[in-house]
Short mmCIF file of C-alpha atoms in Angstrom, two decimals:
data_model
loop_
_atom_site.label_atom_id
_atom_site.label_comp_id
_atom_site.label_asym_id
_atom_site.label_seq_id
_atom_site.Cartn_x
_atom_site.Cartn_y
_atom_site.Cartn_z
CA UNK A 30 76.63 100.24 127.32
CA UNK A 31 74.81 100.29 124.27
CA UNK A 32 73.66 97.01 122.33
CA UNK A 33 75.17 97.31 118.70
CA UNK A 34 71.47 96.72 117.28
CA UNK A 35 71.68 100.92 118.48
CA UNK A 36 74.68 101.35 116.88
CA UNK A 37 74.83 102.83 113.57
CA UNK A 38 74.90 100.75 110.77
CA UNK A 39 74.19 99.48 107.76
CA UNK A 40 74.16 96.42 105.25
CA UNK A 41 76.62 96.01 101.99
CA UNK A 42 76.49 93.26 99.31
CA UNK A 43 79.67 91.77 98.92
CA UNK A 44 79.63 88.86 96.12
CA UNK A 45 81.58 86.00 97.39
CA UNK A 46 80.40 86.20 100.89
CA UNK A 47 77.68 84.52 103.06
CA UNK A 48 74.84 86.97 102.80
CA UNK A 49 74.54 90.94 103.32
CA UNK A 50 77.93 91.88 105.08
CA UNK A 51 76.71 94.43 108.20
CA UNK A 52 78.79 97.90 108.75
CA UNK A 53 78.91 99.34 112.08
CA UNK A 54 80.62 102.76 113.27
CA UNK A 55 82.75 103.05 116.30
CA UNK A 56 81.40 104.59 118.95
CA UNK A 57 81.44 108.56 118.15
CA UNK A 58 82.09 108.39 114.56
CA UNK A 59 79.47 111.38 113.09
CA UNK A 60 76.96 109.97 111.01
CA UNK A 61 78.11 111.99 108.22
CA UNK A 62 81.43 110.62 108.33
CA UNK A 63 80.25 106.93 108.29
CA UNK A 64 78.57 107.80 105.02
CA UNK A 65 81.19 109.10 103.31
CA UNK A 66 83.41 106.34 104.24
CA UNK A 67 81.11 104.34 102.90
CA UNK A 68 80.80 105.75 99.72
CA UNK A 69 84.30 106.36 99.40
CA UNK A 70 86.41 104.73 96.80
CA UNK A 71 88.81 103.16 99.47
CA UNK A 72 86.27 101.47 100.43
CA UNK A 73 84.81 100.13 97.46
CA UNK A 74 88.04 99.09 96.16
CA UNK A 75 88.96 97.27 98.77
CA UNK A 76 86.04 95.11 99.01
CA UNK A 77 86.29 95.18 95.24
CA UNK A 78 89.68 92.98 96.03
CA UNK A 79 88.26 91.09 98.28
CA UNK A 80 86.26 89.06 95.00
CA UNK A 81 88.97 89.66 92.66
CA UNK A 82 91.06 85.93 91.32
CA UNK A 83 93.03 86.19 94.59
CA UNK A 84 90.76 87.72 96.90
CA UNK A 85 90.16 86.29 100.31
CA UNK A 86 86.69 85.58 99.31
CA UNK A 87 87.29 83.98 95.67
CA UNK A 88 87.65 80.47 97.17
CA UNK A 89 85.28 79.75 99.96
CA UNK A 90 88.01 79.42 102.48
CA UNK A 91 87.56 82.55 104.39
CA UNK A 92 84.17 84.57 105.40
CA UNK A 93 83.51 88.07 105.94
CA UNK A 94 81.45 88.74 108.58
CA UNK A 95 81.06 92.57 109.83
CA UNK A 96 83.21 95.90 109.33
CA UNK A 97 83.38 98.25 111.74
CA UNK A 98 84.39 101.81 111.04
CA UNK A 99 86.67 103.30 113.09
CA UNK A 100 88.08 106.60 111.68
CA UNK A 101 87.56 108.94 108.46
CA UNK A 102 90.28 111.45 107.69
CA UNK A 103 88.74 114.31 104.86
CA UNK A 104 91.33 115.57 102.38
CA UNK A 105 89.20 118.78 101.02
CA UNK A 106 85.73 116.64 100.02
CA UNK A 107 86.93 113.39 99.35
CA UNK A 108 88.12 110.53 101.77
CA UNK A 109 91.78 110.51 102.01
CA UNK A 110 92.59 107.83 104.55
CA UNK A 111 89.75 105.25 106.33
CA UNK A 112 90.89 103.41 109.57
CA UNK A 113 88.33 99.76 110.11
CA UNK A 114 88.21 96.56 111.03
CA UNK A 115 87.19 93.36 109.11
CA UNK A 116 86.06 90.24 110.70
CA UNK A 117 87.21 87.42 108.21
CA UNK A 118 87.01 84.52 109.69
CA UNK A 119 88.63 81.18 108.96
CA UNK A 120 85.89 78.42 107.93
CA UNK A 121 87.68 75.25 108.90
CA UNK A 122 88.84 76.80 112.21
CA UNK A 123 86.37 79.28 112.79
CA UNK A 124 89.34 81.76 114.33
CA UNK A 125 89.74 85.43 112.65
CA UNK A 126 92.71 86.36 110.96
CA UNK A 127 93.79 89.81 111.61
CA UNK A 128 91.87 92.41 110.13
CA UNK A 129 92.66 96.01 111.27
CA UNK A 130 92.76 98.24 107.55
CA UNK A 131 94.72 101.39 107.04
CA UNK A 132 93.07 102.00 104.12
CA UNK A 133 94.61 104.96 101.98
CA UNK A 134 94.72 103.44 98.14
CA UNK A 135 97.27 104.31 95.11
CA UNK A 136 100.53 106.27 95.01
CA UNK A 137 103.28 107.00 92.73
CA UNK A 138 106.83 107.31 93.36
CA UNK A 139 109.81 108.44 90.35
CA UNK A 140 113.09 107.32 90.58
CA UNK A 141 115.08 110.13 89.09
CA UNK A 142 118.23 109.30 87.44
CA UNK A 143 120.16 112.91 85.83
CA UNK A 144 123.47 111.87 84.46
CA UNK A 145 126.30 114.86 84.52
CA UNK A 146 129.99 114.48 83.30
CA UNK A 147 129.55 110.94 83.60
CA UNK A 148 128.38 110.62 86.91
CA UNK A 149 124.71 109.60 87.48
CA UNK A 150 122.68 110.90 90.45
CA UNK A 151 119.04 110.69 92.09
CA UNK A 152 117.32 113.48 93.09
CA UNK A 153 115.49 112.76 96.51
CA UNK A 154 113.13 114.63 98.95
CA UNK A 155 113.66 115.28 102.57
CA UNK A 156 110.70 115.87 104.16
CA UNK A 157 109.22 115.91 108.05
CA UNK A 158 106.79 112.66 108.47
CA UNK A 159 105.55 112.69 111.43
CA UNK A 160 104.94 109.01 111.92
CA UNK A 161 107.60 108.01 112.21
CA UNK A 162 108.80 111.63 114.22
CA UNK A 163 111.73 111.70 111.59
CA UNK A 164 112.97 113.54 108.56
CA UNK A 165 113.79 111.11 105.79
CA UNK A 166 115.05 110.80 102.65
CA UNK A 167 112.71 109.63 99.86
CA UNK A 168 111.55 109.65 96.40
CA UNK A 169 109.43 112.02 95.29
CA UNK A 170 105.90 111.10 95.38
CA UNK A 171 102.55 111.83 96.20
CA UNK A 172 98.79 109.79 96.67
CA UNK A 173 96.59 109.57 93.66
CA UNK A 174 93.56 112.12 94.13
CA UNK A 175 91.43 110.74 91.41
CA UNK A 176 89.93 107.27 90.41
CA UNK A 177 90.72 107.21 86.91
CA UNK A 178 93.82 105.35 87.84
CA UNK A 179 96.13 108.07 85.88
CA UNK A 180 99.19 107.08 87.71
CA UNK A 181 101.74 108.17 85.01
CA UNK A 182 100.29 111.61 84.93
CA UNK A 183 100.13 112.12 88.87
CA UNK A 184 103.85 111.05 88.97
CA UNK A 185 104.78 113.48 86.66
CA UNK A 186 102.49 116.23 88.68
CA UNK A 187 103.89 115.04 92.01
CA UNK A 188 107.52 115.36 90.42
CA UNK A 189 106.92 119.09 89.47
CA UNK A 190 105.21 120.01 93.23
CA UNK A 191 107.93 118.30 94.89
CA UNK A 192 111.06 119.17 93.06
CA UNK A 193 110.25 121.96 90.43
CA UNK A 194 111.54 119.68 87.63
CA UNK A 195 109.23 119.43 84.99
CA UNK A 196 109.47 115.28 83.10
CA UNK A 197 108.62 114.77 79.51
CA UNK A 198 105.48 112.45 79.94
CA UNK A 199 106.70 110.06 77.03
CA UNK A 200 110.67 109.41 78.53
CA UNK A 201 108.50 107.57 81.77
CA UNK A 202 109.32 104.12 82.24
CA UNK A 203 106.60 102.36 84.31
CA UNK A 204 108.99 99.72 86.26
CA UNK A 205 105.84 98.10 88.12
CA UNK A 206 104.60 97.50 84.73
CA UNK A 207 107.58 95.71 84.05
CA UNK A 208 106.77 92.81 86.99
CA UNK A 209 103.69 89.54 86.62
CA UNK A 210 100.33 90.97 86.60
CA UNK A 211 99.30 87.79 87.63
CA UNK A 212 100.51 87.69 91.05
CA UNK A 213 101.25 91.15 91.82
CA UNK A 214 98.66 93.50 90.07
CA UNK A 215 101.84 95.69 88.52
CA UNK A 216 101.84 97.31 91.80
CA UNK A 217 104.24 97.68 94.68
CA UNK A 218 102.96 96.69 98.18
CA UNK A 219 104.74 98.08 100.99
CA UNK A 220 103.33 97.49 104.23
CA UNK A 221 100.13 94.64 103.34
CA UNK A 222 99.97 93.51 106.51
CA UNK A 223 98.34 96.86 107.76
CA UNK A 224 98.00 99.01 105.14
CA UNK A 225 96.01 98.48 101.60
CA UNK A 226 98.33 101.28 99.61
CA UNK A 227 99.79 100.01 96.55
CA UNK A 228 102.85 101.96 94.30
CA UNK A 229 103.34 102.75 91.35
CA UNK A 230 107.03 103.24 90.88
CA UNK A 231 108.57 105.10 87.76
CA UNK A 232 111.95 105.41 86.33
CA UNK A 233 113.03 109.30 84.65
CA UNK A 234 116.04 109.65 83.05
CA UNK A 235 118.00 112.98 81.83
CA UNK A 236 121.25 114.87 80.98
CA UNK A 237 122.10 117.89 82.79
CA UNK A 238 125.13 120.39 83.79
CA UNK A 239 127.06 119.90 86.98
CA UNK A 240 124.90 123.95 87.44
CA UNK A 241 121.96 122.44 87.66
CA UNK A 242 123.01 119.32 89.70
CA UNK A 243 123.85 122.27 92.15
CA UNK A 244 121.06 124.43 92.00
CA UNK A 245 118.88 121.44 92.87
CA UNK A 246 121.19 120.36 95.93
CA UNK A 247 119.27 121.72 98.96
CA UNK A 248 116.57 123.54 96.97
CA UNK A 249 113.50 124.06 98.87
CA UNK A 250 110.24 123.19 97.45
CA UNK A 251 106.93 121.80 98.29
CA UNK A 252 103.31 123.55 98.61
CA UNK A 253 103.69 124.95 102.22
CA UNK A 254 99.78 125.67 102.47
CA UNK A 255 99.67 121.75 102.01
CA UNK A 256 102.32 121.03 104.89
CA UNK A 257 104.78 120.19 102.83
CA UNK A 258 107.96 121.27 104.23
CA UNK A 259 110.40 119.86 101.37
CA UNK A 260 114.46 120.15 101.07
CA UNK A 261 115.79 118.37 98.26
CA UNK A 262 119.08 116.37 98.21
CA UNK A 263 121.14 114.95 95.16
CA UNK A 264 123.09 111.58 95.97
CA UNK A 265 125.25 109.63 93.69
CA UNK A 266 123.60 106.88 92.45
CA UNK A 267 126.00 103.78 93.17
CA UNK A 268 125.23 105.73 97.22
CA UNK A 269 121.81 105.66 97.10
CA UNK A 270 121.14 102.01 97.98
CA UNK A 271 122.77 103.05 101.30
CA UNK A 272 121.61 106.49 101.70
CA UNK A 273 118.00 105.63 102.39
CA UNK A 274 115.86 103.77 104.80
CA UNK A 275 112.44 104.49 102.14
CA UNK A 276 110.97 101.45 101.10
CA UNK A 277 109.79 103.32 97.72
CA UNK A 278 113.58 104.06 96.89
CA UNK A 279 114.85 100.70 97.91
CA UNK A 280 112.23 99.01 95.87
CA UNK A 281 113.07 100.90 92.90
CA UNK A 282 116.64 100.30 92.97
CA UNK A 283 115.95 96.49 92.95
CA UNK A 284 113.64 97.08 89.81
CA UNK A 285 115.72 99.31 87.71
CA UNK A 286 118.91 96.48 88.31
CA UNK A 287 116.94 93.67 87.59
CA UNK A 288 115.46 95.07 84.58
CA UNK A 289 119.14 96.41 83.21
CA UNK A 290 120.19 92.86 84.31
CA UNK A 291 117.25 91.20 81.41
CA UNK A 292 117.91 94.02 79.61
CA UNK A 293 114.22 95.36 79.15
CA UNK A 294 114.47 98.42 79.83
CA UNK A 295 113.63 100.61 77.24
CA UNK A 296 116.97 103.11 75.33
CA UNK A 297 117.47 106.14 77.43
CA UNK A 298 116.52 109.18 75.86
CA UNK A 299 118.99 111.27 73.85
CA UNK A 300 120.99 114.29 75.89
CA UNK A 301 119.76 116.93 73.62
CA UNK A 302 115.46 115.91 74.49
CA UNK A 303 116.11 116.17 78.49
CA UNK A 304 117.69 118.46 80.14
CA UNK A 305 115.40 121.46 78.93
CA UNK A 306 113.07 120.76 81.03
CA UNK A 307 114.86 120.37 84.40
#
């Protein structure tokens, strides 16, 4: 078995830790692959949270002492997800705390609220995911491809690929915006005890016909050449808490009430500015 002084590696600077932090790659990662993940933005930003006001490192408490790269997943040229493992370290008790790292950044999700004769209903997606071997019922959403951070305008994109309806960018209501940047960065966290992804979530709503609550019922959309295999399904609103296991759905639900509850939401647009463009 090979020492890891032959294993590939190399040093980063990490401000807030010990000295030079030292990056390893699993056994059998390409070379090529451990560079990339490297220079990848996951990667960066996550050791760019690490310093941050409530990073593990900001206080002294914890130490970081090697990462080793397990697994880089290409989406086109850029790194799309990055599988590693930190070794942070407790000072007082010298014992790690776990460390494993799904890493696959920002996402948006739009809650889409189209009210027709009175009756309000969301418009979600039901798509294959095979981690969890299931088809589900979800919002529409979609990973950020970018690092300018534009997560209004990928919601709106993702919205379009997934469902065909095209939002007016200015009726968006950011509802992560709407919770303490303090402690929770605006974002949505769903799974940070294994995963680093953080959510946008964003509120659309419009006037339609009971035709085009119909049309949209079972419509199939999606960008096949992307895997995407994508039925959508209309529920009734005051249903929806109970119609779905997705986390991004659930989440938003508990946003959009509390925010009607403070009444901070922003005035709904008018009927005649929406439903032209659904």
């Amino acid at each position: 078995m090979a020492s890891s002084d032959a294993q590939l590696g190399a040093t980063v600077e990490v401000p807030g830790a010990a000295g030079p932090v030292r990056v390893v790659a699993a056994a059998g990662l390409p070379e090529v692959d451990f560079r990339k993940a490297l220079d990848s933005a996951l990667f960066r930003r996550w050791l760019e949270n690490l310093q941050a006001e409530r990073g593990l490192l900001a206080h002294g408490k914890l130490s970081l002492r090697q990462i080793l790269i397990q697994g880089v997943d290409m989406f086109g040229q850029r790194v799309g997800f990055l599988k590693f493992k930190a070794d942070i370290v407790d000072e007082e008790t010298q014992s790690k705390i776990p460390g494993i790292v799904f890493a696959r950044g920002p996402a948006v999700a739009v809650l889409i609220l189209l009210e027709s004769k009175g009756q309000i209903y969301a418009v979600l997606t039901e798509q294959a995911r095979v981690p969890i071997g299931k088809f589900i019922l979800e919002l529409p959403a979609g990973m950020l491809d970018d690092e300018n951070g534009d997560f209004v305008g990928t919601a709106v994109r993702e919205v379009e690929e997934e469902t065909g309806i095209k939002l007016n960018l200015g009726d968006m209501v950011d509802l992560t915006a709407l919770l303490d940047p303090a402690t929770t960065g605006c974002r949505m966290l769903p799974s940070p005890g294994g995963c680093d992804e953080e959510i946008g979530l964003f509120l659309y709503r419009g006037h339609v016909d009971e035709e085009t609550i119909s049309a949209l019922q079972g419509k199939e959309t999606g960008l096949r050449d992307h895997g995407e295999l994508i039925k959508l399904r209309v529920v009734p609103y005051d249903q929806l808490w109970r119609s779905t296991s997705d986390a991004k759905a659930l989440s938003a639900i508990a946003l959009y009430e509390m925010a009607k509850k403070e009444g901070i939401l922003p005035p709904s647009p008018p009927s005649s500015g929406s439903s032209s463009n659904l």
